[in-house]
Coordinates of C-alpha atoms in Angstrom, one line a residue:
M1 CA 35.8 -65.2 -153.7
E2 CA 36.4 -61.6 -154.4
E3 CA 34.1 -60.4 -151.6
R4 CA 36.1 -62.0 -149.1
Q5 CA 39.3 -60.5 -150.1
T6 CA 37.8 -57.0 -150.0
E7 CA 39.3 -54.9 -147.2
N8 CA 36.8 -54.7 -144.3
K9 CA 35.9 -51.1 -143.4
M10 CA 37.7 -51.5 -140.1
G11 CA 41.2 -51.2 -141.8
V12 CA 40.5 -48.5 -144.2
M13 CA 37.8 -45.9 -143.0
P14 CA 38.9 -43.0 -141.0
I15 CA 39.2 -43.8 -137.1
G16 CA 37.2 -40.8 -136.0
K17 CA 34.1 -41.8 -138.6
L18 CA 34.8 -45.4 -137.9
L19 CA 34.6 -45.1 -134.2
V20 CA 31.4 -43.3 -134.5
T21 CA 29.8 -45.5 -137.0
M22 CA 30.8 -48.7 -134.8
S23 CA 30.0 -47.3 -131.1
I24 CA 27.1 -45.3 -131.7
P25 CA 24.8 -48.1 -132.4
M26 CA 26.3 -49.9 -129.6
M27 CA 26.1 -47.3 -127.3
I28 CA 22.2 -46.5 -127.9
S29 CA 21.8 -50.1 -127.8
M30 CA 23.6 -50.4 -124.4
L31 CA 21.5 -47.2 -123.0
V32 CA 18.3 -49.1 -124.1
Q33 CA 19.5 -52.2 -122.2
A34 CA 20.3 -49.7 -119.2
L35 CA 16.5 -48.3 -119.3
Y36 CA 15.3 -51.8 -119.4
N37 CA 17.3 -52.8 -116.2
V38 CA 16.1 -49.5 -114.5
V39 CA 12.4 -50.0 -115.5
D40 CA 12.4 -53.5 -114.6
S41 CA 13.3 -52.7 -110.9
I42 CA 11.1 -49.7 -111.0
F43 CA 8.1 -52.0 -111.3
V44 CA 9.6 -54.7 -109.1
A45 CA 9.8 -51.8 -106.6
M46 CA 6.0 -51.0 -106.8
I47 CA 5.1 -54.6 -105.8
S48 CA 7.1 -54.0 -102.5
E49 CA 10.7 -53.0 -101.0
D50 CA 11.0 -56.8 -100.0
A51 CA 10.6 -57.7 -103.7
L52 CA 13.3 -55.2 -104.9
T53 CA 15.8 -56.4 -102.2
A54 CA 15.1 -60.0 -103.4
V55 CA 15.8 -59.3 -106.9
S56 CA 19.1 -57.1 -105.8
L57 CA 20.1 -60.2 -103.8
A58 CA 19.9 -62.4 -106.9
F59 CA 22.2 -60.2 -109.1
P60 CA 25.3 -61.8 -108.0
I61 CA 24.0 -65.2 -109.9
Q62 CA 22.2 -63.5 -112.7
N63 CA 25.5 -61.4 -113.1
L64 CA 27.7 -64.8 -113.2
M65 CA 25.3 -66.0 -116.0
I66 CA 26.2 -62.7 -117.8
A67 CA 29.9 -62.9 -117.0
F68 CA 30.1 -66.3 -119.0
G69 CA 28.0 -65.3 -121.7
V70 CA 29.5 -62.2 -122.3
G71 CA 33.1 -63.0 -121.5
T72 CA 33.0 -65.9 -124.1
G73 CA 31.4 -63.5 -126.7
V74 CA 33.9 -60.9 -126.0
A75 CA 36.7 -63.5 -126.8
V76 CA 35.2 -64.6 -129.8
N77 CA 34.6 -61.2 -130.9
A78 CA 38.5 -60.2 -130.7
L79 CA 39.6 -63.4 -132.0
T80 CA 37.3 -63.3 -135.0
S81 CA 38.2 -59.6 -135.7
R82 CA 41.9 -60.3 -135.4
H83 CA 41.6 -63.5 -137.8
L84 CA 39.6 -61.5 -140.2
G85 CA 42.4 -59.0 -140.1
E86 CA 44.8 -61.5 -140.9
K87 CA 42.7 -62.7 -143.7
D88 CA 42.3 -66.4 -142.1
I89 CA 38.7 -66.4 -142.9
D90 CA 38.5 -70.4 -142.0
R91 CA 39.8 -69.7 -138.4
A92 CA 37.3 -66.9 -137.9
N93 CA 34.6 -69.3 -139.0
R94 CA 35.8 -71.9 -136.8
V95 CA 36.0 -69.7 -134.0
A96 CA 32.5 -68.3 -134.4
M97 CA 31.1 -71.8 -134.4
H98 CA 32.8 -72.8 -131.4
G99 CA 31.5 -69.9 -129.6
I100 CA 28.0 -70.9 -130.3
V101 CA 28.4 -74.0 -129.1
L102 CA 30.5 -73.3 -125.9
N103 CA 27.6 -70.7 -124.9
M104 CA 25.1 -73.4 -125.2
I105 CA 26.9 -75.8 -123.1
T106 CA 27.5 -73.1 -120.5
Y107 CA 23.6 -72.3 -120.4
V108 CA 22.9 -76.4 -119.8
I109 CA 25.3 -76.1 -116.8
F110 CA 23.7 -73.0 -115.5
A111 CA 20.1 -73.9 -115.6
V112 CA 20.7 -77.1 -113.7
T113 CA 23.0 -75.5 -111.0
I114 CA 20.4 -72.7 -110.4
V115 CA 17.5 -75.1 -109.8
L116 CA 19.6 -77.0 -107.1
I117 CA 21.1 -74.2 -105.1
S118 CA 18.7 -70.8 -105.7
K119 CA 16.8 -71.3 -102.2
P120 CA 20.0 -72.0 -100.2
F121 CA 21.8 -69.1 -101.8
F122 CA 18.8 -66.8 -100.4
M123 CA 18.8 -68.2 -97.2
A124 CA 22.5 -68.0 -96.6
Q125 CA 21.6 -64.2 -97.2
T126 CA 18.5 -63.7 -95.2
D127 CA 16.2 -65.5 -92.9
D128 CA 13.3 -63.1 -94.2
A129 CA 10.8 -65.8 -95.7
T130 CA 9.2 -63.1 -98.1
I131 CA 12.6 -62.1 -99.6
V132 CA 13.6 -65.8 -99.9
G133 CA 10.4 -66.6 -101.6
Y134 CA 10.6 -63.5 -104.2
G135 CA 14.1 -64.2 -104.8
N136 CA 13.8 -68.0 -105.5
T137 CA 10.8 -67.6 -107.9
Y138 CA 12.8 -64.8 -110.0
L139 CA 16.2 -66.7 -110.1
T140 CA 15.0 -70.1 -110.9
L141 CA 13.0 -68.8 -114.0
I142 CA 16.1 -66.8 -115.2
G143 CA 18.1 -69.9 -115.0
I144 CA 15.9 -72.5 -116.5
M145 CA 15.1 -69.8 -119.4
G146 CA 18.7 -68.5 -119.7
I147 CA 19.2 -69.8 -123.3
G148 CA 17.8 -66.7 -124.8
M149 CA 20.4 -64.6 -122.7
F150 CA 23.2 -66.9 -124.0
G151 CA 22.4 -66.8 -127.2
Q152 CA 21.5 -63.4 -127.6
T153 CA 24.9 -62.3 -126.4
M154 CA 26.8 -64.8 -128.6
F155 CA 25.0 -63.7 -132.1
E156 CA 25.3 -60.2 -131.1
K157 CA 29.1 -60.4 -130.4
L158 CA 29.4 -62.0 -134.1
L159 CA 27.7 -58.9 -135.5
Q160 CA 30.1 -56.8 -133.9
S161 CA 33.1 -58.7 -134.7
T162 CA 32.7 -57.9 -138.4
G163 CA 31.2 -54.3 -137.9
K164 CA 27.7 -54.9 -138.3
T165 CA 27.1 -52.8 -134.9
F166 CA 23.7 -51.7 -136.5
Y167 CA 22.2 -54.9 -136.5
S168 CA 23.5 -55.7 -132.9
M169 CA 21.8 -52.4 -132.0
I170 CA 18.4 -53.7 -133.5
T171 CA 18.3 -56.8 -131.7
Q172 CA 19.3 -55.5 -128.5
M173 CA 16.8 -52.4 -128.9
V174 CA 14.1 -55.0 -130.0
G175 CA 14.7 -57.4 -126.7
A176 CA 14.8 -54.7 -124.3
I177 CA 12.0 -52.8 -125.5
T178 CA 9.8 -55.8 -125.6
N179 CA 10.9 -56.6 -122.1
I180 CA 10.0 -53.1 -121.0
I181 CA 6.4 -53.4 -122.6
M182 CA 6.0 -57.0 -121.1
D183 CA 7.0 -56.1 -117.5
P184 CA 4.0 -54.1 -116.4
I185 CA 1.6 -56.4 -118.2
L186 CA 3.0 -59.5 -116.8
I187 CA 3.7 -58.1 -113.3
F188 CA 0.4 -56.6 -112.7
G189 CA -1.7 -58.7 -115.2
I190 CA -3.0 -56.1 -117.6
G191 CA -5.5 -57.2 -120.1
P192 CA -6.0 -60.9 -120.3
F193 CA -2.9 -61.7 -118.7
P194 CA -2.6 -63.0 -115.2
K195 CA -1.0 -61.0 -112.3
L196 CA 2.4 -62.8 -112.0
G197 CA 4.3 -60.3 -109.7
V198 CA 8.1 -61.1 -109.3
A199 CA 7.8 -64.1 -111.7
G200 CA 6.1 -61.7 -114.2
A201 CA 9.6 -59.6 -114.2
A202 CA 11.5 -62.8 -115.0
I203 CA 9.3 -64.1 -117.7
A204 CA 9.1 -60.6 -119.4
T205 CA 13.2 -60.5 -119.4
I206 CA 13.1 -64.3 -120.5
F207 CA 10.9 -63.0 -123.6
G208 CA 12.5 -60.1 -124.5
Q209 CA 16.3 -62.2 -124.6
C210 CA 14.6 -64.9 -126.7
L211 CA 13.1 -62.6 -129.3
G212 CA 16.4 -60.7 -129.4
T213 CA 18.1 -64.2 -129.9
V214 CA 16.1 -65.2 -132.9
L215 CA 16.6 -61.6 -134.6
A216 CA 20.4 -61.8 -134.1
I217 CA 20.4 -65.3 -135.6
Y218 CA 18.5 -64.1 -138.6
F219 CA 20.7 -61.1 -139.0
N220 CA 24.2 -63.3 -138.9
L221 CA 22.5 -65.6 -141.5
H222 CA 21.3 -63.2 -144.1
Y223 CA 23.9 -60.0 -143.7
N224 CA 26.9 -61.2 -142.0
K225 CA 28.7 -62.4 -145.1
E226 CA 32.3 -62.5 -143.7
L227 CA 31.3 -65.2 -141.7
H228 CA 29.7 -68.6 -143.0
L229 CA 27.7 -70.0 -139.8
S230 CA 27.2 -74.0 -140.4
F231 CA 27.4 -77.1 -138.4
K232 CA 27.9 -79.1 -141.3
G233 CA 31.3 -81.1 -140.5
F234 CA 31.7 -79.1 -137.4
R235 CA 33.7 -81.0 -134.7
L236 CA 34.9 -79.5 -131.2
S237 CA 38.7 -78.5 -131.5
G238 CA 40.6 -78.0 -128.3
D239 CA 42.9 -75.7 -129.7
V240 CA 40.1 -73.6 -130.9
V241 CA 38.5 -73.8 -127.1
K242 CA 41.9 -73.3 -125.6
S243 CA 42.3 -70.1 -127.8
I244 CA 38.7 -68.9 -127.0
Y245 CA 39.3 -69.2 -123.1
G246 CA 42.6 -68.1 -123.5
V247 CA 41.2 -64.6 -124.1
G248 CA 37.5 -65.3 -122.5
I249 CA 38.5 -66.7 -119.1
P250 CA 40.1 -63.4 -117.7
S251 CA 37.1 -61.4 -119.0
I252 CA 34.7 -64.0 -117.6
F253 CA 36.6 -63.7 -114.1
M254 CA 36.4 -59.9 -114.4
S255 CA 32.7 -60.0 -114.5
A256 CA 32.6 -63.1 -112.0
I257 CA 34.6 -61.2 -109.5
G258 CA 31.8 -58.8 -109.5
S259 CA 29.5 -61.5 -108.5
V260 CA 31.9 -62.5 -105.6
M261 CA 31.9 -58.6 -104.5
T262 CA 28.3 -57.9 -104.7
F263 CA 27.5 -61.2 -102.5
G264 CA 30.0 -60.1 -99.8
L265 CA 28.8 -56.6 -99.9
N266 CA 25.4 -57.3 -99.7
K267 CA 26.0 -59.7 -96.6
I268 CA 27.9 -56.4 -95.1
L269 CA 25.0 -54.1 -95.8
V270 CA 22.3 -56.5 -94.6
G271 CA 23.9 -56.2 -91.0
F272 CA 22.5 -52.6 -91.3
S273 CA 19.2 -53.0 -92.9
S274 CA 17.5 -54.9 -95.9
T275 CA 17.0 -51.3 -97.1
A276 CA 20.7 -50.7 -97.6
V277 CA 20.9 -53.7 -99.5
A278 CA 18.0 -52.6 -101.7
V279 CA 19.8 -49.1 -102.2
F280 CA 23.0 -50.8 -103.3
G281 CA 20.9 -52.7 -105.7
V282 CA 19.2 -49.5 -106.9
Y283 CA 22.9 -47.9 -107.3
F284 CA 23.7 -50.8 -109.8
K285 CA 20.5 -50.4 -111.6
L286 CA 21.3 -46.5 -111.9
Q287 CA 25.3 -46.9 -112.6
S288 CA 24.3 -49.0 -115.7
F289 CA 23.3 -45.6 -117.3
A290 CA 27.0 -44.2 -116.5
F291 CA 28.6 -47.4 -117.8
M292 CA 26.6 -48.8 -120.8
P293 CA 27.4 -46.1 -123.0
I294 CA 31.3 -46.4 -121.9
F295 CA 30.6 -50.5 -122.6
G296 CA 29.1 -49.6 -126.1
L297 CA 32.1 -47.2 -126.9
N298 CA 34.4 -50.0 -125.6
N299 CA 32.2 -52.8 -127.7
G300 CA 32.7 -50.6 -130.6
S301 CA 36.7 -49.9 -130.0
L302 CA 37.8 -53.6 -129.2
P303 CA 37.3 -55.0 -132.7
I304 CA 38.8 -51.9 -134.3
I305 CA 41.8 -52.5 -132.4
S306 CA 42.0 -56.2 -132.8
Y307 CA 41.3 -56.1 -136.4
N308 CA 44.4 -53.3 -137.0
Y309 CA 46.2 -55.2 -134.4
G310 CA 45.8 -58.4 -136.8
A311 CA 46.7 -56.3 -139.8
A312 CA 49.6 -54.4 -138.1
K313 CA 48.3 -51.1 -138.3
P314 CA 49.8 -49.1 -135.4
E315 CA 48.9 -45.8 -136.1
R316 CA 45.2 -46.8 -136.3
I317 CA 45.6 -48.5 -133.1
M318 CA 46.7 -45.6 -131.6
Q319 CA 44.3 -43.2 -133.1
T320 CA 41.4 -45.5 -131.7
I321 CA 42.7 -45.8 -127.9
R322 CA 42.7 -41.8 -128.2
Y323 CA 39.3 -41.1 -129.1
A324 CA 37.8 -44.0 -127.2
T325 CA 39.7 -42.6 -123.9
V326 CA 38.5 -38.9 -124.5
G327 CA 35.0 -40.1 -125.0
A328 CA 34.7 -42.6 -122.1
V329 CA 36.2 -39.8 -119.7
C330 CA 33.7 -37.0 -121.0
M331 CA 30.5 -39.5 -120.6
M332 CA 31.7 -40.3 -116.7
W333 CA 32.0 -36.6 -115.9
I334 CA 28.6 -36.2 -117.0
A335 CA 27.1 -39.0 -115.3
L336 CA 29.0 -37.6 -112.0
F337 CA 27.2 -34.3 -112.5
I338 CA 23.9 -36.2 -112.5
F339 CA 24.5 -38.4 -109.5
Q340 CA 25.8 -35.4 -107.6
M341 CA 22.9 -33.2 -108.5
F342 CA 20.0 -35.5 -108.4
P343 CA 20.3 -38.5 -106.1
T344 CA 16.6 -37.7 -104.5
Q345 CA 14.9 -37.4 -107.9
L346 CA 16.7 -41.0 -108.7
L347 CA 16.0 -42.6 -106.1
L348 CA 12.4 -41.5 -106.2
L349 CA 11.9 -43.5 -109.5
F350 CA 12.0 -46.4 -107.3
S351 CA 9.4 -45.6 -105.0
A352 CA 11.9 -44.8 -102.1
S353 CA 10.6 -44.5 -98.8
E354 CA 12.0 -41.9 -96.5
N355 CA 14.3 -44.5 -94.7
M356 CA 15.7 -45.4 -98.4
L357 CA 16.3 -41.7 -99.3
E358 CA 18.0 -41.4 -95.8
I359 CA 20.5 -44.3 -96.7
G360 CA 20.5 -43.6 -100.6
V361 CA 21.1 -39.9 -101.3
P362 CA 24.7 -40.0 -99.6
A363 CA 25.4 -43.3 -101.0
L364 CA 25.0 -42.0 -104.6
R365 CA 27.0 -39.1 -103.9
I366 CA 30.0 -41.1 -102.4
I367 CA 30.0 -44.0 -104.7
S368 CA 29.6 -41.8 -107.9
T369 CA 33.0 -40.0 -107.2
H370 CA 34.8 -42.8 -108.6
F371 CA 33.5 -42.0 -112.1
L372 CA 36.1 -39.3 -112.3
V373 CA 38.8 -41.8 -113.6
A374 CA 36.2 -45.1 -113.9
G375 CA 36.2 -44.3 -117.9
F376 CA 39.8 -44.5 -118.3
S377 CA 40.0 -47.9 -116.5
V378 CA 37.2 -49.3 -118.7
I379 CA 39.3 -48.1 -121.9
C380 CA 42.7 -49.6 -120.5
I381 CA 41.1 -52.9 -119.8
S382 CA 39.8 -53.0 -123.6
I383 CA 43.5 -52.5 -124.6
C384 CA 44.9 -55.4 -122.9
Q385 CA 41.8 -57.6 -124.1
A386 CA 42.5 -56.7 -127.5
M387 CA 46.3 -57.1 -127.8
R388 CA 46.8 -60.6 -126.2
H389 CA 47.1 -59.4 -122.3
P390 CA 43.8 -60.3 -120.8
N391 CA 45.2 -61.5 -117.8
L392 CA 46.0 -58.0 -116.9
G393 CA 42.6 -56.7 -116.8
L394 CA 42.0 -59.6 -114.5
I395 CA 44.6 -58.7 -112.1
V396 CA 43.0 -55.1 -112.1
S397 CA 39.6 -56.7 -111.4
I398 CA 40.8 -58.8 -108.7
S399 CA 42.8 -56.0 -106.9
R400 CA 40.0 -53.8 -107.4
Q401 CA 36.9 -55.7 -105.9
L402 CA 38.5 -58.4 -103.9
V403 CA 41.9 -57.1 -102.3
V404 CA 40.9 -53.5 -102.0
L405 CA 37.1 -52.9 -101.9
L406 CA 35.4 -55.8 -99.9
P407 CA 38.4 -55.6 -97.0
A408 CA 38.1 -51.7 -97.3
A409 CA 33.9 -52.1 -96.8
Y410 CA 34.4 -54.3 -94.1
I411 CA 36.7 -52.4 -92.1
L412 CA 34.9 -49.2 -92.7
S413 CA 31.5 -50.8 -91.6
Q414 CA 33.0 -51.4 -88.2
F415 CA 32.7 -47.7 -87.4
G416 CA 29.1 -48.2 -87.0
S417 CA 27.6 -45.9 -90.0
V418 CA 26.6 -47.5 -93.3
N419 CA 27.7 -44.0 -95.0
Y420 CA 31.3 -45.0 -94.4
V421 CA 30.9 -48.3 -96.4
W422 CA 30.3 -46.4 -99.8
W423 CA 33.9 -44.8 -99.3
A424 CA 35.3 -48.3 -100.3
F425 CA 34.3 -47.6 -104.0
P426 CA 36.4 -44.6 -104.7
I427 CA 39.2 -45.9 -102.5
A428 CA 39.2 -49.1 -104.8
E429 CA 39.0 -46.8 -108.0
V430 CA 42.4 -45.1 -107.1
V431 CA 44.0 -48.5 -107.1
S432 CA 42.5 -49.7 -110.3
V433 CA 43.3 -46.5 -112.2
T434 CA 47.0 -46.7 -111.3
M435 CA 47.3 -50.2 -112.3
C436 CA 45.6 -49.7 -115.5
L437 CA 48.1 -46.9 -116.3
C438 CA 50.9 -48.9 -115.6
F439 CA 49.8 -52.0 -117.6
A440 CA 48.2 -50.0 -120.7
R441 CA 51.7 -48.4 -121.0
Y442 CA 53.3 -52.1 -120.9
V443 CA 51.0 -53.1 -123.4
L444 CA 51.5 -50.3 -126.0
K445 CA 55.4 -50.5 -125.4
T446 CA 55.6 -54.2 -126.1
E447 CA 52.8 -54.8 -128.7
V448 CA 52.2 -51.6 -130.8
Q449 CA 55.7 -50.2 -130.6
P450 CA 57.3 -53.2 -132.4
L451 CA 54.3 -52.5 -135.1
Y452 CA 56.2 -49.3 -136.0
H453 CA 59.5 -50.8 -136.2
N454 CA 58.4 -53.7 -138.2
K455 CA 57.1 -51.1 -140.5
D456 CA 60.5 -49.4 -140.9

């Protein structure tokens, strides 16, 4: 009982030190995740450009799976942290158990759906039988064995919710490194393993995620003492489910909108060439190196903000926001420099042909200009999620990707050059950052300022 009443470090540790200890492990693990994404595509590109295009076309569905898994996990993270800050231990445990069950139900739904729609999904995007075959094989395996992704995501978020980001880092790194090692072995058939091609890339991903899940469960049961995970006496509660999806649905939609945008943009780009689609897929892999550290910083700051919001400590909330914003902006500017100076070298990692370089070099330079302000936007959306205004982040995502980016890309494509299409990204980011600034000011005024007054 005494252990439960002890103040969590998120409420007492100096913010600078706390944000570093919470975020650095997450940033490292996110960078490893980004590395795995890039290495995965590098090996797939060695099979052929058609294989790389197929995996790129599969991304919208794969991202939709991630959207539901991570969106529910983010909600459970924020709510669990908030309830711990309020000293409501029972409610925190109920949220955690509901999150686990909801993610497993979601996995089953996706597995069945992907088996049914995978081939028609690829045929709707291209009539190239080779690309359709590669894509159907890859996506079907990812869907059927998606339990690893859903399980790893949820149990990592539970570790993050109580500040155990070091253990979360270990699970992500073990899963990603396992994937990186297994990729060439299963794709090219090294040693006693058969040559599986694109199927090998999918199986390597699945194996890494399942191993990460097992490790994350172990860490939660043995080291996450503030949560007591047990199915004994568990019953689904409509009230708890509603509270989770009240926070999670906007986050899910924000990521799901990315799938719609990617699908739409792939349709526009394939009108130019399949190489343009491959370039867009490569950009998404590379930009993860820019954004994953920011998301690590974001994952470290979100439970701190949520905990101190629940504990009514406004000074700690504002300090966290200031440090996170400065860190995010600085990291994005470093990424901008790399994309502007070394686009050719980045593309050559993916066995880029002359045609791919001709399309890809201007693409990376144009798209990356939006990095200037993107870090600020990510932190602003996190502020809204942490303090009961997740719908504002959803509005930003809808406006950026569906209302601005896709229509702008279509209009620009009518001018006859694929280079014009890439300008849709910086155009959309200008709209996004303007909205984020307005919404962040509103949330701080309505949620944080009253905490100062209540203290007085």
